[in-house]
PDB file of C-alpha atoms in Angstrom:
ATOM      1  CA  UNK A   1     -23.405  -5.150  -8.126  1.00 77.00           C
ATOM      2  CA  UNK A   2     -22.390  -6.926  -4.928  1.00 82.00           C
ATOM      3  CA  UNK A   3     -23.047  -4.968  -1.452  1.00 88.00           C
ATOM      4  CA  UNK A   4     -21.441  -6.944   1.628  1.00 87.00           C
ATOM      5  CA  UNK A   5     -21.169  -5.616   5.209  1.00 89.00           C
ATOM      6  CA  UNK A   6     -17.871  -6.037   6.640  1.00 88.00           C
ATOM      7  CA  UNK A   7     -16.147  -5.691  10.059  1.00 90.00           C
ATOM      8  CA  UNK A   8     -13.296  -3.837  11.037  1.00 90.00           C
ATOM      9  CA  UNK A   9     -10.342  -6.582  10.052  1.00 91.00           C
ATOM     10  CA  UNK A  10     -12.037  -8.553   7.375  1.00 92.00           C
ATOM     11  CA  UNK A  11     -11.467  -8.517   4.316  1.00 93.00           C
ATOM     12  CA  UNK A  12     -12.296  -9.672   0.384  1.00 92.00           C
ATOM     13  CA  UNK A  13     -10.567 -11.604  -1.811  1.00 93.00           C
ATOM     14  CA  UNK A  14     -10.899 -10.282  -5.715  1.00 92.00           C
ATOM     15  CA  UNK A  15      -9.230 -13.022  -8.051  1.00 90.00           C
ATOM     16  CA  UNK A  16      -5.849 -14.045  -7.300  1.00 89.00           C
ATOM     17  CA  UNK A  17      -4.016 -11.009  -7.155  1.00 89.00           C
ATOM     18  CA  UNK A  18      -6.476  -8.553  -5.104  1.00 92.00           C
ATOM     19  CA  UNK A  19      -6.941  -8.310  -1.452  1.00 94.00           C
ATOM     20  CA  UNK A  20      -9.666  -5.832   0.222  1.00 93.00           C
ATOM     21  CA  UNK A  21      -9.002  -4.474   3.929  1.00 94.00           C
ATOM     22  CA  UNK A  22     -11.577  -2.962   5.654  1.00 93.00           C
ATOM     23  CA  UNK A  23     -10.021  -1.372   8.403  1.00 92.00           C
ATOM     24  CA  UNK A  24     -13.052   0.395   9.860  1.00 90.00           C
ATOM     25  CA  UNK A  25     -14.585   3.899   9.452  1.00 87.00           C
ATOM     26  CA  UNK A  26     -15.879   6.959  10.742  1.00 85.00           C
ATOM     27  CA  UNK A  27     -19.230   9.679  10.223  1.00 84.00           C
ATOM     28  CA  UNK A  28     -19.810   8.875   6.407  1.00 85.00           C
ATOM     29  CA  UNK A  29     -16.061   7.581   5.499  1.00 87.00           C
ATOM     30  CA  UNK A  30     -15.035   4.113   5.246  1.00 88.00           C
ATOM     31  CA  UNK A  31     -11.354   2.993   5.566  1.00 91.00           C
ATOM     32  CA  UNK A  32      -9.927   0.256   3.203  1.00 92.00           C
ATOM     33  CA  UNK A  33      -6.310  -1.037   2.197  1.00 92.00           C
ATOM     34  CA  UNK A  34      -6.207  -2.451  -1.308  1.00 92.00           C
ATOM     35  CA  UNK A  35      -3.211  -4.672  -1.826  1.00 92.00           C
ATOM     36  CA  UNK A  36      -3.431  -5.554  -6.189  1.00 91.00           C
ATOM     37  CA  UNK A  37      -0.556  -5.603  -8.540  1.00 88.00           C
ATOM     38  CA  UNK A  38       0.629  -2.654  -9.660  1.00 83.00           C
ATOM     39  CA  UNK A  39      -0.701  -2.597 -12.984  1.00 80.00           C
ATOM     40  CA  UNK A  40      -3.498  -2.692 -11.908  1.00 81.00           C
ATOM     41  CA  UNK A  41      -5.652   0.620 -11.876  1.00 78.00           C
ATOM     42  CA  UNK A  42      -7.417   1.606  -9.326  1.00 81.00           C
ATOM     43  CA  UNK A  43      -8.973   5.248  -8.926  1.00 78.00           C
ATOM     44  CA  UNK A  44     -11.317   6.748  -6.818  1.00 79.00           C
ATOM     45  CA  UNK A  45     -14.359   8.409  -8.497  1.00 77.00           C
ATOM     46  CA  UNK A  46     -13.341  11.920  -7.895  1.00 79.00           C
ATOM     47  CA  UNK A  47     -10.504  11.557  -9.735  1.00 76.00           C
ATOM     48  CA  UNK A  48     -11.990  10.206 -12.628  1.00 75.00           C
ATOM     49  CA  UNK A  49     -14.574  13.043 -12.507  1.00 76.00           C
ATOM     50  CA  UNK A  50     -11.962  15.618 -11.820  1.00 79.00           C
ATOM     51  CA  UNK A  51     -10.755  14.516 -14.981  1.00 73.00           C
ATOM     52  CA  UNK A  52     -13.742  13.975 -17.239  1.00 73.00           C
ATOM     53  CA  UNK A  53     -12.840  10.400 -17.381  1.00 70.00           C
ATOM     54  CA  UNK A  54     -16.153   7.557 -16.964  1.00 63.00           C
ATOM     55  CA  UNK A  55     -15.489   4.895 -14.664  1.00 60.00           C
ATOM     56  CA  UNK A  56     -15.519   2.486 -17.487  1.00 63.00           C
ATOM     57  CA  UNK A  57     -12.587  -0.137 -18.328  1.00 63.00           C
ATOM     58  CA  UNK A  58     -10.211   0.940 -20.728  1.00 61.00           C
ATOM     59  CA  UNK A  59      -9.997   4.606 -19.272  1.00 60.00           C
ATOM     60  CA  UNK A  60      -7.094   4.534 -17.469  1.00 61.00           C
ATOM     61  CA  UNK A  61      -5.547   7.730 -15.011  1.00 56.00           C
ATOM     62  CA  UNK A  62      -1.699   8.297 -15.512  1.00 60.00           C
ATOM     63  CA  UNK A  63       0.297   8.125 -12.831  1.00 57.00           C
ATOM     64  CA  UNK A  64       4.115   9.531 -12.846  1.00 57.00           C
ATOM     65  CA  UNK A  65       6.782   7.054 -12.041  1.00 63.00           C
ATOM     66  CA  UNK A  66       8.510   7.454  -8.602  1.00 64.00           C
ATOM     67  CA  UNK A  67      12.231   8.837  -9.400  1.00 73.00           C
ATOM     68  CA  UNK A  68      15.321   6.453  -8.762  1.00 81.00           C
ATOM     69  CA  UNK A  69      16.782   6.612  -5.565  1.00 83.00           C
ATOM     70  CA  UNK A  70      20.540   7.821  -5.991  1.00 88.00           C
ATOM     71  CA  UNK A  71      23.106   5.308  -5.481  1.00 90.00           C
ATOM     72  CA  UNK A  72      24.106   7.052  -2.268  1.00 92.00           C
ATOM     73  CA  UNK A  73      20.694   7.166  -0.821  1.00 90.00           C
ATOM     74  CA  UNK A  74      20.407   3.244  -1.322  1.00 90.00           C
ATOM     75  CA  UNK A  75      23.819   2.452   0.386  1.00 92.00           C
ATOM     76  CA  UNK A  76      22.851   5.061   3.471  1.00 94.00           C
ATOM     77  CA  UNK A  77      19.169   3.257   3.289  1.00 92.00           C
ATOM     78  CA  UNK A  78      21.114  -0.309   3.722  1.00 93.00           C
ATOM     79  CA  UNK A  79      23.918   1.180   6.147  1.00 94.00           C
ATOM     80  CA  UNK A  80      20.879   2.389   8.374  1.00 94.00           C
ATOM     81  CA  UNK A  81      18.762  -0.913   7.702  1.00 93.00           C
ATOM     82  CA  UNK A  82      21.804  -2.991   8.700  1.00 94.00           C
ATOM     83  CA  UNK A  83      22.326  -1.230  11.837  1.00 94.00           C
ATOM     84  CA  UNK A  84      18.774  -2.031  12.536  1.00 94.00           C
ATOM     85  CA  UNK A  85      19.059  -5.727  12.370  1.00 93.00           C
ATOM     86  CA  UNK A  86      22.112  -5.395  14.343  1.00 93.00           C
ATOM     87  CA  UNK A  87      20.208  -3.617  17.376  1.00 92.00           C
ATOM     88  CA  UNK A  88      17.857  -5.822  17.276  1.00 91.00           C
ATOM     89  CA  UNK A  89      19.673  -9.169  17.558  1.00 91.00           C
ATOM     90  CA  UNK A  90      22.118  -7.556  20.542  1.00 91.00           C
ATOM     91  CA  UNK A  91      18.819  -6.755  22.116  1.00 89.00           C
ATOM     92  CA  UNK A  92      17.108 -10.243  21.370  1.00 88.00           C
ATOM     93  CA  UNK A  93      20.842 -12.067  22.710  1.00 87.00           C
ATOM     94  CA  UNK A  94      20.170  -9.554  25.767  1.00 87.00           C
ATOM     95  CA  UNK A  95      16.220 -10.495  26.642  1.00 85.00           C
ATOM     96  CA  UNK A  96      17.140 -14.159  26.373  1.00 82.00           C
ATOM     97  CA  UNK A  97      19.907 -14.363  29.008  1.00 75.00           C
TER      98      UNK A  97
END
């Protein structure tokens, strides 16, 4: 086992694909961002107690896939994304004159 002290900001690099953030903490917590690929499992240990899993590979937590977005929600998502990037050039054209 690896223990590393880390600043607010800095972060590790796990393989290829994984990127750790610590982003500070607080009392007994510590904050971190965890950018991997989505297949790849990551749980905390309460949840694999909660669930009478051990924290040993191969034991995996399911997770329920996030529902579709409705074809209507996506085209209001990219009408009100659109409208966004329009704002923000008329306001970028603005600033530079």
């Amino acid at each position: 086992m690896l223990k590393l002290t880390l600043k607010a900001g800095e972060y590790l690099l796990i393989g290829d694909g994984i990127k750790v953030v610590y982003t500070g903490g607080s009392n007994n917590n510590g904050h971190l961002l965890i950018d991997a690929p989505k297949s790849m499992n990551i749980a905390r240990s309460g949840i694999l107690e909660k669930y009478g899993m051990a924290a040993e590979p191969g034991n995996r937590v399911k997770h329920h896939k996030d529902r579709d977005l409705s074809p209507e929600a996506k085209a209001k998502i990219k009408a009100i994304l659109m409208e966004e990037k329009r704002k923000a050039r008329k306001e970028e054209k603005a600033e530079a004159k």
